[in-house]
Amino acid sequence: VYVIGIDVGGTFTDFVIAQEGQPPRYFKTASTPHDPSEGLMTGLTHTATAYDL
């Protein structure tokens, strides 16, 4: 089970992924103020790929 935290800011969208017994993993991507969901989905996809989830 993973716990994912997301902070959508004006400049960057930050992600943290935690799994019991593992150190948290962090990822940052540029925000998309015109459509925050676009930056969120792009960052989530990159995070999952980077950490082989």
mmCIF file of N, CA and C in Angstrom:
data_model
loop_
_atom_site.group_PDB
_atom_site.id
_atom_site.type_symbol
_atom_site.label_atom_id
_atom_site.label_comp_id
_atom_site.label_asym_id
_atom_site.label_seq_id
_atom_site.Cartn_x
_atom_site.Cartn_y
_atom_site.Cartn_z
ATOM 1 N N VAL A 1 0.848 -1.177 0.000
ATOM 2 C CA VAL A 1 0.000 0.000 0.000
ATOM 3 C C VAL A 1 0.891 1.237 0.000
ATOM 4 N N TYR A 2 0.602 2.155 -0.883
ATOM 5 C CA TYR A 2 1.328 3.415 -0.968
ATOM 6 C C TYR A 2 0.430 4.540 -0.471
ATOM 7 N N VAL A 3 1.042 5.537 0.150
ATOM 8 C CA VAL A 3 0.361 6.775 0.504
ATOM 9 C C VAL A 3 1.018 7.861 -0.333
ATOM 10 N N ILE A 4 0.208 8.633 -1.041
ATOM 11 C CA ILE A 4 0.727 9.669 -1.930
ATOM 12 C C ILE A 4 0.213 11.022 -1.464
ATOM 13 N N GLY A 5 1.141 11.950 -1.267
ATOM 14 C CA GLY A 5 0.792 13.324 -0.919
ATOM 15 C C GLY A 5 1.128 14.228 -2.090
ATOM 16 N N ILE A 6 0.244 15.179 -2.373
ATOM 17 C CA ILE A 6 0.443 16.088 -3.504
ATOM 18 C C ILE A 6 0.169 17.509 -3.034
ATOM 19 N N ASP A 7 1.089 18.421 -3.356
ATOM 20 C CA ASP A 7 0.930 19.840 -3.043
ATOM 21 C C ASP A 7 1.027 20.614 -4.349
ATOM 22 N N VAL A 8 -0.109 21.128 -4.812
ATOM 23 C CA VAL A 8 -0.134 21.911 -6.049
ATOM 24 C C VAL A 8 0.081 23.366 -5.681
ATOM 25 N N GLY A 9 1.217 23.899 -6.110
ATOM 26 C CA GLY A 9 1.533 25.298 -5.847
ATOM 27 C C GLY A 9 1.501 26.101 -7.132
ATOM 28 N N GLY A 10 1.793 27.375 -7.019
ATOM 29 C CA GLY A 10 1.761 28.246 -8.183
ATOM 30 C C GLY A 10 2.895 28.006 -9.159
ATOM 31 N N THR A 11 4.047 27.544 -8.654
ATOM 32 C CA THR A 11 5.217 27.320 -9.498
ATOM 33 C C THR A 11 5.518 25.844 -9.690
ATOM 34 N N PHE A 12 5.440 25.087 -8.600
ATOM 35 C CA PHE A 12 5.756 23.659 -8.650
ATOM 36 C C PHE A 12 4.648 22.835 -8.016
ATOM 37 N N THR A 13 4.532 21.599 -8.460
ATOM 38 C CA THR A 13 3.673 20.607 -7.826
ATOM 39 C C THR A 13 4.606 19.567 -7.232
ATOM 40 N N ASP A 14 4.468 19.338 -5.923
ATOM 41 C CA ASP A 14 5.337 18.414 -5.197
ATOM 42 C C ASP A 14 4.586 17.132 -4.887
ATOM 43 N N PHE A 15 5.306 16.019 -4.975
ATOM 44 C CA PHE A 15 4.744 14.706 -4.690
ATOM 45 C C PHE A 15 5.614 14.015 -3.654
ATOM 46 N N VAL A 16 4.996 13.301 -2.747
ATOM 47 C CA VAL A 16 5.717 12.420 -1.838
ATOM 48 C C VAL A 16 4.979 11.086 -1.847
ATOM 49 N N ILE A 17 5.741 10.012 -1.940
ATOM 50 C CA ILE A 17 5.167 8.668 -1.935
ATOM 51 C C ILE A 17 5.771 7.921 -0.767
ATOM 52 N N ALA A 18 4.925 7.371 0.083
ATOM 53 C CA ALA A 18 5.391 6.635 1.253
ATOM 54 C C ALA A 18 4.842 5.215 1.219
ATOM 55 N N GLN A 19 5.681 4.307 1.667
ATOM 56 C CA GLN A 19 5.293 2.906 1.801
ATOM 57 C C GLN A 19 5.884 2.421 3.111
ATOM 58 N N GLU A 20 5.108 1.672 3.864
ATOM 59 C CA GLU A 20 5.566 1.190 5.162
ATOM 60 C C GLU A 20 6.899 0.460 5.024
ATOM 61 N N GLY A 21 7.836 0.831 5.897
ATOM 62 C CA GLY A 21 9.140 0.188 5.910
ATOM 63 C C GLY A 21 10.130 0.739 4.898
ATOM 64 N N GLN A 22 9.724 1.744 4.116
ATOM 65 C CA GLN A 22 10.596 2.343 3.103
ATOM 66 C C GLN A 22 10.720 3.843 3.357
ATOM 67 N N PRO A 23 11.846 4.444 2.985
ATOM 68 C CA PRO A 23 11.944 5.904 3.123
ATOM 69 C C PRO A 23 11.005 6.588 2.129
ATOM 70 N N PRO A 24 10.490 7.766 2.478
ATOM 71 C CA PRO A 24 9.622 8.483 1.539
ATOM 72 C C PRO A 24 10.404 8.884 0.288
ATOM 73 N N ARG A 25 9.694 8.962 -0.817
ATOM 74 C CA ARG A 25 10.290 9.359 -2.094
ATOM 75 C C ARG A 25 9.629 10.655 -2.547
ATOM 76 N N TYR A 26 10.434 11.565 -3.084
ATOM 77 C CA TYR A 26 9.960 12.893 -3.445
ATOM 78 C C TYR A 26 10.157 13.156 -4.931
ATOM 79 N N PHE A 27 9.257 13.952 -5.496
ATOM 80 C CA PHE A 27 9.357 14.339 -6.896
ATOM 81 C C PHE A 27 8.726 15.713 -7.043
ATOM 82 N N LYS A 28 9.277 16.533 -7.900
ATOM 83 C CA LYS A 28 8.775 17.890 -8.124
ATOM 84 C C LYS A 28 8.649 18.111 -9.623
ATOM 85 N N THR A 29 7.561 18.764 -10.023
ATOM 86 C CA THR A 29 7.365 19.098 -11.435
ATOM 87 C C THR A 29 6.768 20.500 -11.527
ATOM 88 N N ALA A 30 6.878 21.104 -12.666
ATOM 89 C CA ALA A 30 6.310 22.439 -12.864
ATOM 90 C C ALA A 30 4.787 22.375 -12.796
ATOM 91 N N SER A 31 4.199 23.375 -12.147
ATOM 92 C CA SER A 31 2.735 23.472 -12.103
ATOM 93 C C SER A 31 2.220 24.029 -13.425
ATOM 94 N N THR A 32 0.951 23.799 -13.682
ATOM 95 C CA THR A 32 0.288 24.346 -14.869
ATOM 96 C C THR A 32 -0.916 25.158 -14.388
ATOM 97 N N PRO A 33 -0.685 26.451 -14.080
ATOM 98 C CA PRO A 33 -1.755 27.277 -13.505
ATOM 99 C C PRO A 33 -3.029 27.343 -14.347
ATOM 100 N N HIS A 34 -2.913 27.228 -15.674
ATOM 101 C CA HIS A 34 -4.105 27.289 -16.531
ATOM 102 C C HIS A 34 -4.981 26.047 -16.366
ATOM 103 N N ASP A 35 -4.377 24.924 -15.933
ATOM 104 C CA ASP A 35 -5.125 23.682 -15.702
ATOM 105 C C ASP A 35 -4.355 22.829 -14.695
ATOM 106 N N PRO A 36 -4.582 23.041 -13.387
ATOM 107 C CA PRO A 36 -3.826 22.316 -12.364
ATOM 108 C C PRO A 36 -3.884 20.797 -12.512
ATOM 109 N N SER A 37 -4.974 20.264 -13.044
ATOM 110 C CA SER A 37 -5.071 18.809 -13.187
ATOM 111 C C SER A 37 -4.056 18.278 -14.201
ATOM 112 N N GLU A 38 -3.704 19.079 -15.185
ATOM 113 C CA GLU A 38 -2.715 18.664 -16.189
ATOM 114 C C GLU A 38 -1.346 18.456 -15.536
ATOM 115 N N GLY A 39 -0.909 19.412 -14.739
ATOM 116 C CA GLY A 39 0.368 19.284 -14.035
ATOM 117 C C GLY A 39 0.346 18.155 -13.029
ATOM 118 N N LEU A 40 -0.781 17.977 -12.372
ATOM 119 C CA LEU A 40 -0.913 16.897 -11.395
ATOM 120 C C LEU A 40 -0.775 15.538 -12.074
ATOM 121 N N MET A 41 -1.477 15.320 -13.160
ATOM 122 C CA MET A 41 -1.424 14.028 -13.847
ATOM 123 C C MET A 41 -0.056 13.782 -14.485
ATOM 124 N N THR A 42 0.541 14.817 -15.048
ATOM 125 C CA THR A 42 1.878 14.680 -15.628
ATOM 126 C C THR A 42 2.881 14.308 -14.546
ATOM 127 N N GLY A 43 2.840 15.019 -13.433
ATOM 128 C CA GLY A 43 3.759 14.729 -12.333
ATOM 129 C C GLY A 43 3.538 13.356 -11.732
ATOM 130 N N LEU A 44 2.299 12.958 -11.591
ATOM 131 C CA LEU A 44 1.998 11.641 -11.030
ATOM 132 C C LEU A 44 2.503 10.532 -11.958
ATOM 133 N N THR A 45 2.333 10.723 -13.250
ATOM 134 C CA THR A 45 2.837 9.749 -14.223
ATOM 135 C C THR A 45 4.360 9.666 -14.169
ATOM 136 N N HIS A 46 5.030 10.812 -14.127
ATOM 137 C CA HIS A 46 6.496 10.825 -14.052
ATOM 138 C C HIS A 46 6.989 10.207 -12.748
ATOM 139 N N THR A 47 6.291 10.496 -11.651
ATOM 140 C CA THR A 47 6.674 9.930 -10.359
ATOM 141 C C THR A 47 6.561 8.414 -10.389
ATOM 142 N N ALA A 48 5.450 7.911 -10.891
ATOM 143 C CA ALA A 48 5.245 6.458 -10.953
ATOM 144 C C ALA A 48 6.297 5.796 -11.839
ATOM 145 N N THR A 49 6.636 6.438 -12.940
ATOM 146 C CA THR A 49 7.649 5.886 -13.841
ATOM 147 C C THR A 49 9.036 5.922 -13.201
ATOM 148 N N ALA A 50 9.377 7.043 -12.579
ATOM 149 C CA ALA A 50 10.706 7.201 -11.975
ATOM 150 C C ALA A 50 10.957 6.189 -10.867
ATOM 151 N N TYR A 51 9.908 5.840 -10.131
ATOM 152 C CA TYR A 51 10.060 4.920 -9.005
ATOM 153 C C TYR A 51 9.531 3.526 -9.319
ATOM 154 N N ASP A 52 9.271 3.265 -10.594
ATOM 155 C CA ASP A 52 8.836 1.937 -11.043
ATOM 156 C C ASP A 52 7.624 1.426 -10.268
ATOM 157 N N LEU A 53 6.600 2.282 -10.190
ATOM 158 C CA LEU A 53 5.373 1.912 -9.466
ATOM 159 C C LEU A 53 4.299 1.470 -10.440
#
